[in-house]
Tab-separated table of C-alpha atoms in Angstrom:
chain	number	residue	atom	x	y	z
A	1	UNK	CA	-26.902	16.042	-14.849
A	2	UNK	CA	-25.449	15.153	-17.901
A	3	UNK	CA	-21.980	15.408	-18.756
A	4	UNK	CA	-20.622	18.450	-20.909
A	5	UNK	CA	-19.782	17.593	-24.238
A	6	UNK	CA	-15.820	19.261	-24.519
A	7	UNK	CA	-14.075	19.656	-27.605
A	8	UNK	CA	-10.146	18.137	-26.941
A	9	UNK	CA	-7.547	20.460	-28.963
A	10	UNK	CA	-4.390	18.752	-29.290
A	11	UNK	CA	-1.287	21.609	-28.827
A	12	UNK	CA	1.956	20.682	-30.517
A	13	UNK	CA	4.187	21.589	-27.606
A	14	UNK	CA	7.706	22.698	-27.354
A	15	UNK	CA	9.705	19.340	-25.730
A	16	UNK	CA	12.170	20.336	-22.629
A	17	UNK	CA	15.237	17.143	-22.171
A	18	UNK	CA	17.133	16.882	-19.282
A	19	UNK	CA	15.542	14.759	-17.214
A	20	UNK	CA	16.321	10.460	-16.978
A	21	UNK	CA	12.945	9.557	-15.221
A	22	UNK	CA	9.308	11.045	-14.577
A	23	UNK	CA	8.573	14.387	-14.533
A	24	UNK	CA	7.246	15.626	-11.062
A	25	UNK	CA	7.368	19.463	-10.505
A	26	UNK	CA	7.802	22.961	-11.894
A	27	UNK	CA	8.109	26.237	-11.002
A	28	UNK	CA	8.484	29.294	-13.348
A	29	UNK	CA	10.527	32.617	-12.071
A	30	UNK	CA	8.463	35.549	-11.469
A	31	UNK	CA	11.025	38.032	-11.910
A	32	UNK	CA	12.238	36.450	-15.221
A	33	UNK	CA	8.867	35.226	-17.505
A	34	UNK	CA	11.345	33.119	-19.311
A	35	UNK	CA	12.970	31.275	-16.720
A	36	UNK	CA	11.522	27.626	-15.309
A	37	UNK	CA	12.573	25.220	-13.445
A	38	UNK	CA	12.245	21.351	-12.889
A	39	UNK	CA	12.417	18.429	-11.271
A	40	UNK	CA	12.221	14.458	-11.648
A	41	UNK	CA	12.248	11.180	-10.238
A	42	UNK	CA	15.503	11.131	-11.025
A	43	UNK	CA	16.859	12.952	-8.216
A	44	UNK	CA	17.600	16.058	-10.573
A	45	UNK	CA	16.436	19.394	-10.989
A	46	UNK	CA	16.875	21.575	-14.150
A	47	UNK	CA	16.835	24.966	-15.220
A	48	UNK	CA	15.468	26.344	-18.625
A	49	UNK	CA	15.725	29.298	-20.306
A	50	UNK	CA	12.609	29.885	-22.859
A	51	UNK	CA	14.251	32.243	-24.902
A	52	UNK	CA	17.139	29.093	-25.615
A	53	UNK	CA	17.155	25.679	-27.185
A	54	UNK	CA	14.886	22.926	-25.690
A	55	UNK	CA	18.029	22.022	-23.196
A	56	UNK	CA	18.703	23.281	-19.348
A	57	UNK	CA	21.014	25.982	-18.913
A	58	UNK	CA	21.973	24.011	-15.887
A	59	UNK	CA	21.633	20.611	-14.196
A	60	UNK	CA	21.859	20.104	-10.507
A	61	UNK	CA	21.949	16.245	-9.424
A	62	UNK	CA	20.622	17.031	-5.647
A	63	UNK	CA	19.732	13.612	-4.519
A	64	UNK	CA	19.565	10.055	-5.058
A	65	UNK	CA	15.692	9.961	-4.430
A	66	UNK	CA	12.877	11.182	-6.056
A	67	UNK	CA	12.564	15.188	-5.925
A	68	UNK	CA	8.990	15.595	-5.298
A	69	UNK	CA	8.720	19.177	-4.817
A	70	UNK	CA	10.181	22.818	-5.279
A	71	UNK	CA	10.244	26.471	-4.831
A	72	UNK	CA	11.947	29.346	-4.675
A	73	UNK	CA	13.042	31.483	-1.643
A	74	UNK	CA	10.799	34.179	-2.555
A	75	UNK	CA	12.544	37.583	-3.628
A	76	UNK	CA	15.863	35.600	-4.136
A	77	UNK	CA	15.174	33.397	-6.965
A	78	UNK	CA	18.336	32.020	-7.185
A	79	UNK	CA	18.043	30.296	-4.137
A	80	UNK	CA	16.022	26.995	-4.372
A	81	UNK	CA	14.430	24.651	-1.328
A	82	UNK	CA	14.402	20.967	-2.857
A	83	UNK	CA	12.374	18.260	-0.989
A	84	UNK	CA	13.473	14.631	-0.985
A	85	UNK	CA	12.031	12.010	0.661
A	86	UNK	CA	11.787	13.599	4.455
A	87	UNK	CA	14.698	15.990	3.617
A	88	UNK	CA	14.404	19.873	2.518
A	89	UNK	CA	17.829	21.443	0.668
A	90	UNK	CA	18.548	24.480	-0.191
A	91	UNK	CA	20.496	25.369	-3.068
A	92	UNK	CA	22.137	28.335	-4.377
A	93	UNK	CA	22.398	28.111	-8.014
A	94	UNK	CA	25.031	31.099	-7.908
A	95	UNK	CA	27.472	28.885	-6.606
A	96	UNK	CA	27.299	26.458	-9.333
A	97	UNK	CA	29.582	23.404	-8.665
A	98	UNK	CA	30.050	19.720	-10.168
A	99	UNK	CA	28.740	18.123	-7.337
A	100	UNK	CA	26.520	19.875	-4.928
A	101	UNK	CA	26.047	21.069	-1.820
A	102	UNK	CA	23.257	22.286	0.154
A	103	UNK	CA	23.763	25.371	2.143
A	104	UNK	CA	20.811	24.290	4.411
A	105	UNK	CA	19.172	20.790	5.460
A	106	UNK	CA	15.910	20.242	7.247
A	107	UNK	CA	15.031	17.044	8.366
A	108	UNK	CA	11.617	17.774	10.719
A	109	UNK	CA	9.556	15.669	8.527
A	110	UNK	CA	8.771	12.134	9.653
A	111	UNK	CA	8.010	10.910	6.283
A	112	UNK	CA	7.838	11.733	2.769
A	113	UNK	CA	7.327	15.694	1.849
A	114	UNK	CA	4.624	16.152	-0.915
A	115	UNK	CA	5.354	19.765	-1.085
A	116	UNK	CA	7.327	22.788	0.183
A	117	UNK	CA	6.636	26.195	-0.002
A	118	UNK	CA	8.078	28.967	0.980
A	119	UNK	CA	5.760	32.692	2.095
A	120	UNK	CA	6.194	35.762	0.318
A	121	UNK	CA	8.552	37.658	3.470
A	122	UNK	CA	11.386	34.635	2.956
A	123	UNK	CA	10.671	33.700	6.631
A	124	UNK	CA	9.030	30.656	6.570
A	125	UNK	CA	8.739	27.313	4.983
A	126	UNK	CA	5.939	25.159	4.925
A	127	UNK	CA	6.484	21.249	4.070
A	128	UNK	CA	3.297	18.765	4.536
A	129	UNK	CA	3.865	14.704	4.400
A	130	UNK	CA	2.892	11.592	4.594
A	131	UNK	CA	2.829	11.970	8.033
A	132	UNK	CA	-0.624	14.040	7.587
A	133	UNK	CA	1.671	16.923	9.063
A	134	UNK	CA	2.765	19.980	8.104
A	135	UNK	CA	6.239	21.418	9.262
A	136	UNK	CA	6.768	25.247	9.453
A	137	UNK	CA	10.324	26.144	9.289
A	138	UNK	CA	11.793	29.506	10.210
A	139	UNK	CA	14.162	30.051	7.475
A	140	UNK	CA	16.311	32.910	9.925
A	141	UNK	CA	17.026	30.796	12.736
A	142	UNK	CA	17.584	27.772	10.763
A	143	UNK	CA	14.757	25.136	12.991
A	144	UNK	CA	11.784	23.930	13.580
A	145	UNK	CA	9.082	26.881	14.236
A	146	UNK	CA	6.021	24.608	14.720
A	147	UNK	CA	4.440	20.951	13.710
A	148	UNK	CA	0.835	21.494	12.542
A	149	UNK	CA	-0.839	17.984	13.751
A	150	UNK	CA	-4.026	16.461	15.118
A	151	UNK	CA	-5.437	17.564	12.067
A	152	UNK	CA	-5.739	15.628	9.327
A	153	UNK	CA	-6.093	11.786	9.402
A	154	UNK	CA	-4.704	10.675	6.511
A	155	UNK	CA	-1.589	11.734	3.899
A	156	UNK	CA	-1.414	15.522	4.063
A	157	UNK	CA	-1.147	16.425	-0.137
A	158	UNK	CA	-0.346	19.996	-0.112
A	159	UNK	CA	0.151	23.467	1.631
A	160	UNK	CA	0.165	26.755	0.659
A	161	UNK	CA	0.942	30.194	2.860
A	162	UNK	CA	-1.841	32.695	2.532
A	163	UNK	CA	-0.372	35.609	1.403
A	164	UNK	CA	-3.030	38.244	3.247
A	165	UNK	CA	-2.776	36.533	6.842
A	166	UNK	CA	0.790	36.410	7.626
A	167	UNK	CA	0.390	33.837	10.027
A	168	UNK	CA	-1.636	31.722	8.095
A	169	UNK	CA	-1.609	28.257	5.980
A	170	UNK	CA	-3.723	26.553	4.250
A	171	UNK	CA	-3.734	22.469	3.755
A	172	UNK	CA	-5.157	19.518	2.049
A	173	UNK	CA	-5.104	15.960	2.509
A	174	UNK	CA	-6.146	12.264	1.271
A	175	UNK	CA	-8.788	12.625	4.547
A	176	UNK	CA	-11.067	15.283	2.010
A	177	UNK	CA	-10.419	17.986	4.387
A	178	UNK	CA	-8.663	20.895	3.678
A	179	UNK	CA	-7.538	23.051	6.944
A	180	UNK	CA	-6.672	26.855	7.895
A	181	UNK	CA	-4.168	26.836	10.552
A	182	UNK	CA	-2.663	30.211	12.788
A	183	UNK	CA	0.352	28.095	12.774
A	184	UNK	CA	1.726	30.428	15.450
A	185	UNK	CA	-0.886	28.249	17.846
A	186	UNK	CA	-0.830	25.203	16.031
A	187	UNK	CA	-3.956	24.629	15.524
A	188	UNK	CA	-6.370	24.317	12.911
A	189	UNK	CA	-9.561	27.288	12.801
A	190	UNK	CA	-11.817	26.102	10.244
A	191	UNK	CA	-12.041	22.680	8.369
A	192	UNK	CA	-14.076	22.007	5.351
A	193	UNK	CA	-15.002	18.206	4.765
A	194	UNK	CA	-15.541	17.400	1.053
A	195	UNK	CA	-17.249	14.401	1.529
A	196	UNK	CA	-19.563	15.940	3.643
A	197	UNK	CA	-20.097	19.117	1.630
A	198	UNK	CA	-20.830	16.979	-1.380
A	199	UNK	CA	-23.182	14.541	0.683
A	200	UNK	CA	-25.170	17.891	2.290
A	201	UNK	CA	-25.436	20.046	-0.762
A	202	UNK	CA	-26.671	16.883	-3.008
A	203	UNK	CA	-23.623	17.369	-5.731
A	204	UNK	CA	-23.954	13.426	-7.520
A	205	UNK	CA	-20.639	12.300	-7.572
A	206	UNK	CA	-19.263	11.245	-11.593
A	207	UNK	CA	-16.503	8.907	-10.220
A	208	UNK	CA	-16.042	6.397	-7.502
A	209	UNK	CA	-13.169	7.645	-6.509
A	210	UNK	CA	-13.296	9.541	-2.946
A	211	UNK	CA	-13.301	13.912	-2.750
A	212	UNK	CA	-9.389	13.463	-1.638
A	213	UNK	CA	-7.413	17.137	-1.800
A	214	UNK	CA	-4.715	16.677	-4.230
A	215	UNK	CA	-3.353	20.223	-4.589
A	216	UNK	CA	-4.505	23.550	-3.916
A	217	UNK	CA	-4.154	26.705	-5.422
A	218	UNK	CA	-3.957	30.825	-3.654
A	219	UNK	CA	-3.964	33.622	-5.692
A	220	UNK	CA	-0.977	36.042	-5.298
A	221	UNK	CA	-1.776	39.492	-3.543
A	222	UNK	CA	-1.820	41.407	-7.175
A	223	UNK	CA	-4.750	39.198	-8.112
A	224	UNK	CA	-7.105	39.549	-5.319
A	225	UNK	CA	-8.696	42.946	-6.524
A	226	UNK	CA	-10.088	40.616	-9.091
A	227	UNK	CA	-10.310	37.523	-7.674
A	228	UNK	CA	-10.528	38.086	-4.045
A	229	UNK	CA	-9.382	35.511	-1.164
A	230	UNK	CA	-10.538	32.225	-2.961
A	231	UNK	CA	-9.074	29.237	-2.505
A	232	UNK	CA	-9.136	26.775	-5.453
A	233	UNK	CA	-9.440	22.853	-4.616
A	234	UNK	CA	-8.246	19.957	-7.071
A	235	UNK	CA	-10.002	16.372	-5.702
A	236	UNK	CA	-9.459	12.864	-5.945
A	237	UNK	CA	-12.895	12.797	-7.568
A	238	UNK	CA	-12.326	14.813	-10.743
A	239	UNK	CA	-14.025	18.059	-9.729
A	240	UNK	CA	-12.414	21.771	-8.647
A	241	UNK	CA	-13.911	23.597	-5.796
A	242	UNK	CA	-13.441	27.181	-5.566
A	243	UNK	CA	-14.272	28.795	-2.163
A	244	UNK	CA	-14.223	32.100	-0.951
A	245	UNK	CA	-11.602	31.700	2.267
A	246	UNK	CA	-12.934	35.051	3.930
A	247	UNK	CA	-16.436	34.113	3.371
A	248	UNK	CA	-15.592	30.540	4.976
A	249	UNK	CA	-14.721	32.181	8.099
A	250	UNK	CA	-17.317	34.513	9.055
A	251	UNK	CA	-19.673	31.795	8.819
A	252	UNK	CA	-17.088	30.221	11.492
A	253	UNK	CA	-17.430	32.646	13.494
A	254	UNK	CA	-20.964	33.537	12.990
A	255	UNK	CA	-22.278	30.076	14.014
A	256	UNK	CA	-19.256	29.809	16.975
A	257	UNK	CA	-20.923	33.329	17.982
A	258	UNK	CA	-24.520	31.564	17.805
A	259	UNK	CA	-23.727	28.430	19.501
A	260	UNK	CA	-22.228	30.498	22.551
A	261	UNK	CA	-25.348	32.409	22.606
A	262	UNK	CA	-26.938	29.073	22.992
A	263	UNK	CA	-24.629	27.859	25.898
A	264	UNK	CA	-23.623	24.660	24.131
A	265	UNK	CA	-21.534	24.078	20.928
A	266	UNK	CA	-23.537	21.402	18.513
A	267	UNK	CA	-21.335	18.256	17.946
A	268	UNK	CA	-21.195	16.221	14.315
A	269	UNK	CA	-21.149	12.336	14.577
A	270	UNK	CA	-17.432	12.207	15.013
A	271	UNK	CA	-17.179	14.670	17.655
A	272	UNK	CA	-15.639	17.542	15.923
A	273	UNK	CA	-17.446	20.818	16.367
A	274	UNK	CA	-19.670	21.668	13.629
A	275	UNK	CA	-18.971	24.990	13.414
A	276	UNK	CA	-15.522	23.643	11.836
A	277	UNK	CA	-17.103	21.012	9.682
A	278	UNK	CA	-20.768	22.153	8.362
A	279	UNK	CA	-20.183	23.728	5.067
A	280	UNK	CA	-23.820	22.881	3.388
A	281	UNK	CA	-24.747	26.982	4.854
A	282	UNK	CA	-21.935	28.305	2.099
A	283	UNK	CA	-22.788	25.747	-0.985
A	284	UNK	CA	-24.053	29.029	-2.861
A	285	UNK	CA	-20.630	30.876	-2.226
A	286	UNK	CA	-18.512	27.822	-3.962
A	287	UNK	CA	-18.076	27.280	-7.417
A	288	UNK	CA	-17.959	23.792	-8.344
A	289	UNK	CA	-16.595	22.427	-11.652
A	290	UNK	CA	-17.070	19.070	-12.773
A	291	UNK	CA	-17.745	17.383	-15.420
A	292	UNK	CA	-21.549	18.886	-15.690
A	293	UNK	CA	-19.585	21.645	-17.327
A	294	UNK	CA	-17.023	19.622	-19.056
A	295	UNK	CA	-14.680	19.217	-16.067
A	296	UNK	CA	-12.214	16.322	-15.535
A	297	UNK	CA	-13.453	12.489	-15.398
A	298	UNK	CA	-10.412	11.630	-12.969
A	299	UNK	CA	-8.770	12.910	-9.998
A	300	UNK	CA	-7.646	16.510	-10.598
A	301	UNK	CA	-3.600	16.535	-9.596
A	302	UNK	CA	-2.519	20.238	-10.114
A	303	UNK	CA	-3.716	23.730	-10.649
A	304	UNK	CA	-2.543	26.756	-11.144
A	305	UNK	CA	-3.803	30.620	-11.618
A	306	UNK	CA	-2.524	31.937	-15.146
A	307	UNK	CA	0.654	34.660	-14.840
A	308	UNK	CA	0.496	35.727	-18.338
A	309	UNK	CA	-1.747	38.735	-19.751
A	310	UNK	CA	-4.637	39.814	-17.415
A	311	UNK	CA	-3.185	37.759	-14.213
A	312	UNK	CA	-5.501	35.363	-12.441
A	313	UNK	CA	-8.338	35.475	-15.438
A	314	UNK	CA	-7.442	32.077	-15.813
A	315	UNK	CA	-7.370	29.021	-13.299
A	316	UNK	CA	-5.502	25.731	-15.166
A	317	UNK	CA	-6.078	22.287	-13.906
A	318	UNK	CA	-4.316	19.112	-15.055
A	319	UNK	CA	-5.204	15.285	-14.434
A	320	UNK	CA	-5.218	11.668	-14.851
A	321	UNK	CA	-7.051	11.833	-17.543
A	322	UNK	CA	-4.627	13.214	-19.049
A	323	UNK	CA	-6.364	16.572	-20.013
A	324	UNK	CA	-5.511	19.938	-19.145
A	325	UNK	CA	-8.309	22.182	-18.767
A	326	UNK	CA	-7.983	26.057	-19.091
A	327	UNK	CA	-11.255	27.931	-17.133
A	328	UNK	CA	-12.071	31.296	-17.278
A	329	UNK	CA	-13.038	33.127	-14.158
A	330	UNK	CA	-13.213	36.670	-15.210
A	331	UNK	CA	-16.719	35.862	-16.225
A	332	UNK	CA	-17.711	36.182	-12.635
A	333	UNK	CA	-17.059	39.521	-10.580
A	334	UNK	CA	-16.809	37.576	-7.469
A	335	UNK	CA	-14.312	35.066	-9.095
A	336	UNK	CA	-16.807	32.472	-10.229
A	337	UNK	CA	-18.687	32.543	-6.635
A	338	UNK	CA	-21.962	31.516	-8.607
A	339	UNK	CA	-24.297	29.641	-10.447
A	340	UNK	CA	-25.539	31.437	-13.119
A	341	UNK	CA	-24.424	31.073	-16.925
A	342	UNK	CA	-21.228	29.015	-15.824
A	343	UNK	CA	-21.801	27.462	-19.582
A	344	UNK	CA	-19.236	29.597	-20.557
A	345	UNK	CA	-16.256	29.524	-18.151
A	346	UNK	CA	-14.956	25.953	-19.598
A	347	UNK	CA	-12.274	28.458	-22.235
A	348	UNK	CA	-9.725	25.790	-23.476
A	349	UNK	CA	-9.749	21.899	-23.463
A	350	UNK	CA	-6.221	20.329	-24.316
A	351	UNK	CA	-5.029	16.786	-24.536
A	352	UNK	CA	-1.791	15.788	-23.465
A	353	UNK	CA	-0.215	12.272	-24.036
A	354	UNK	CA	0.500	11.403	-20.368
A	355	UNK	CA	-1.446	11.856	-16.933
A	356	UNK	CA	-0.602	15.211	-15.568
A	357	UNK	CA	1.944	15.346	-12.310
A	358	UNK	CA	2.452	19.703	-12.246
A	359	UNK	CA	1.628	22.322	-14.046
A	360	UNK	CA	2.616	25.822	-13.849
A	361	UNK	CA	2.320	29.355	-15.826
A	362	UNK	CA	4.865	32.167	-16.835
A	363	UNK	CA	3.844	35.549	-17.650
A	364	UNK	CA	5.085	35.424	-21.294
A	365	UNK	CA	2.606	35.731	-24.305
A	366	UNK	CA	3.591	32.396	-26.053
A	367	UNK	CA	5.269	29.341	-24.138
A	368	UNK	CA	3.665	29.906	-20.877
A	369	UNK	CA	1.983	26.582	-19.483
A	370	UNK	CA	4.494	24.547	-18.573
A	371	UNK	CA	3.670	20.861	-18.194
A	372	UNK	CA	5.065	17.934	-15.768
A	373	UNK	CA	4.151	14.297	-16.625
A	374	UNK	CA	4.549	10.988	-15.895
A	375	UNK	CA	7.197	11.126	-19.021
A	376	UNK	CA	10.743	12.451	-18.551
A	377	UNK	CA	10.166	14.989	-21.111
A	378	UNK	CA	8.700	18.627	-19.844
A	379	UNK	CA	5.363	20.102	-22.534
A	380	UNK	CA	5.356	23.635	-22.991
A	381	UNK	CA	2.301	25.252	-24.463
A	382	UNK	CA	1.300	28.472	-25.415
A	383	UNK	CA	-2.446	29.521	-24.789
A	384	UNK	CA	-4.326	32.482	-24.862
């Protein structure tokens, strides 16, 4: 198919200083729309206050690598988890100081942590790494809960808690798998293979580059009246996945019910069941944007589901091609779960100077995209 001709607006942004290196994460307060905060390569992590000049309220030097990743101990917003190289800190930011001190350290991971998160009860943390594992950390007793392994073979990119299944994560990796673990067994319940999706449903790939799971995004609980339990997928290839999670696993079940029925499970080339791997059955359910509908041309590193007026109309995606693309899914009542007249759901096209590390929303009317590059200064946009 030929590619979608996209018209590039260029957004003067607002500039947030503070940071002496790259840009690598942000997060934005959902108790307080004009509250964000930051981190760098430069060991530091900022807050901002929107409603202020373009300078951090405070500055926290937390460590003398790279902070790749951050979020907030859910409900208590003033309390931060940091990761650094194989290290999680926690920070209160209540007990500001010159030099400071965590008031908690994990070091479970065996290599570099590409993200922590923390669920919405303030009971868990969730760190994947380089490792291809993903640590679950019970935040009460202060330890190691479980390691999530044996799944994926290569980096693992991101993780995110699903907010409906209590017990429940969801991961990505540099393998093109992305997993759904009970992490109270350990265990992964369902896989879904990229590169074999892409290979079984005949999608022609636009770039060489392999299906590799950069980032994924959940919606929160408030948005799944409208949007219902999707998961959206940002690849190594340039194109956005967006899968319907409960749909993914009745047709688990379903063909786990069918094989048993059959006395035998079916095996795929490598081994693995295929009632974990097949996902050719659900191509219909998944909506897949690329650059047929004037998607990215290079691997997508972040998304995010918009905060600000109707929440979750809006899934943003940033990437090395230094584009950030705004698409609208409240043209579809099952969250974009379709094929037909997706000419439309491409709503904003914006060019940024620099390839795109984060990205986040606040649930402002004006200033709320917030933008993390391979600069040390942080873009914030305002889009409707």
């Amino acid at each position: 198919m030929a590619e979608k001709d996209a018209t590039k607006l260029k957004l003067k942004p607002r500039r947030l200083k503070g940071h002496d290196d790259s840009t690598t994460c942000c997060i934005a307060s959902r108790e307080r729309s004009h509250l964000i905060v930051t981190s760098g390569d430069d060991g530091r992590v900022c807050w901002f206050d929107l409603r202020c000049p373009d300078e951090p309220r405070l500055v926290m030097d937390v460590s003398v690598e790279p902070v790749s990743s951050l979020c907030f101990k859910s409900g208590m917003e003033d309390m931060i988890y940091v990761s650094s190289g194989k290290e999680i800190k926690c920070f209160d930011v209540r007990l500001a100081a010159a030099q400071w001190k965590p008031l908690e350290n994990y070091n479970y991971n065996k290599e570099e942590i590409n993200k922590v998160v923390c669920n919405s009860k303030s009971s868990f943390l969730a760190a994947a790494d380089d490792n291809g594992e993903v640590k679950i950390i019970d935040i009460h007793q202060q330890c190691l809960y479980k390691t999530l392994r044996a799944g994926h073979t290569s980096i693992c990119s991101t993780v995110e808690f699903l907010p409906w299944r209590s017990w429940e994560v969801i991961s990505g990796g540099l393998d093109s798998m992305l997993m759904l673990w009970d992490f109270s067994k350990g265990r992964p319940y369902k896989v879904v293979d990229f590169a074999t999706f892409d290979v079984s449903s005949g999608i022609a790939g636009r770039c060489v580059n392999p299906a590799f799971v950069h980032a994924i995004a959940i919606p929160e609980v408030d948005m799944l009246d409208k949007l219902d339990k999707i998961c959206a997928v940002a690849r190594g290839d340039g194109a956005i996945d967006v899968i319907n999670i409960e749909t993914e696993m009745a047709a688990t079940k379903s063909k786990s019910s069918s094989n048993s029925r059959k006395g035998s499970h079916s095996r795929s080339k490598d081994g693995s069941s295929s009632s974990n791997t097949d996902a050719d059955q659900n191509g219909k359910k998944r909506l897949h944007l690329d650059y047929t509908l004037g998607g990215h041309t290079a691997a997508v590193s972040s998304l995010a589901f918009s905060l600000f007026g109707e929440r979750g109309k809006f899934l943003i995606s940033g990437g090395n091609d230094k584009l950030v693309k705004v698409w609208n899914l409240s043209c579809y009542p099952d969250a974009g779960l379709s094929d037909d007249n997706n000419n439309n759901i491409l709503h904003l096209n914006i060019e940024v100077p620099r390839k795109v590390n984060w990205l986040c929303t606040t649930s402002a009317d004006t200033d709320n995209l917030v933008v993390c590059d391979t600069s040390k200064v942080v873009k914030v946009y305002s889009i409707t």
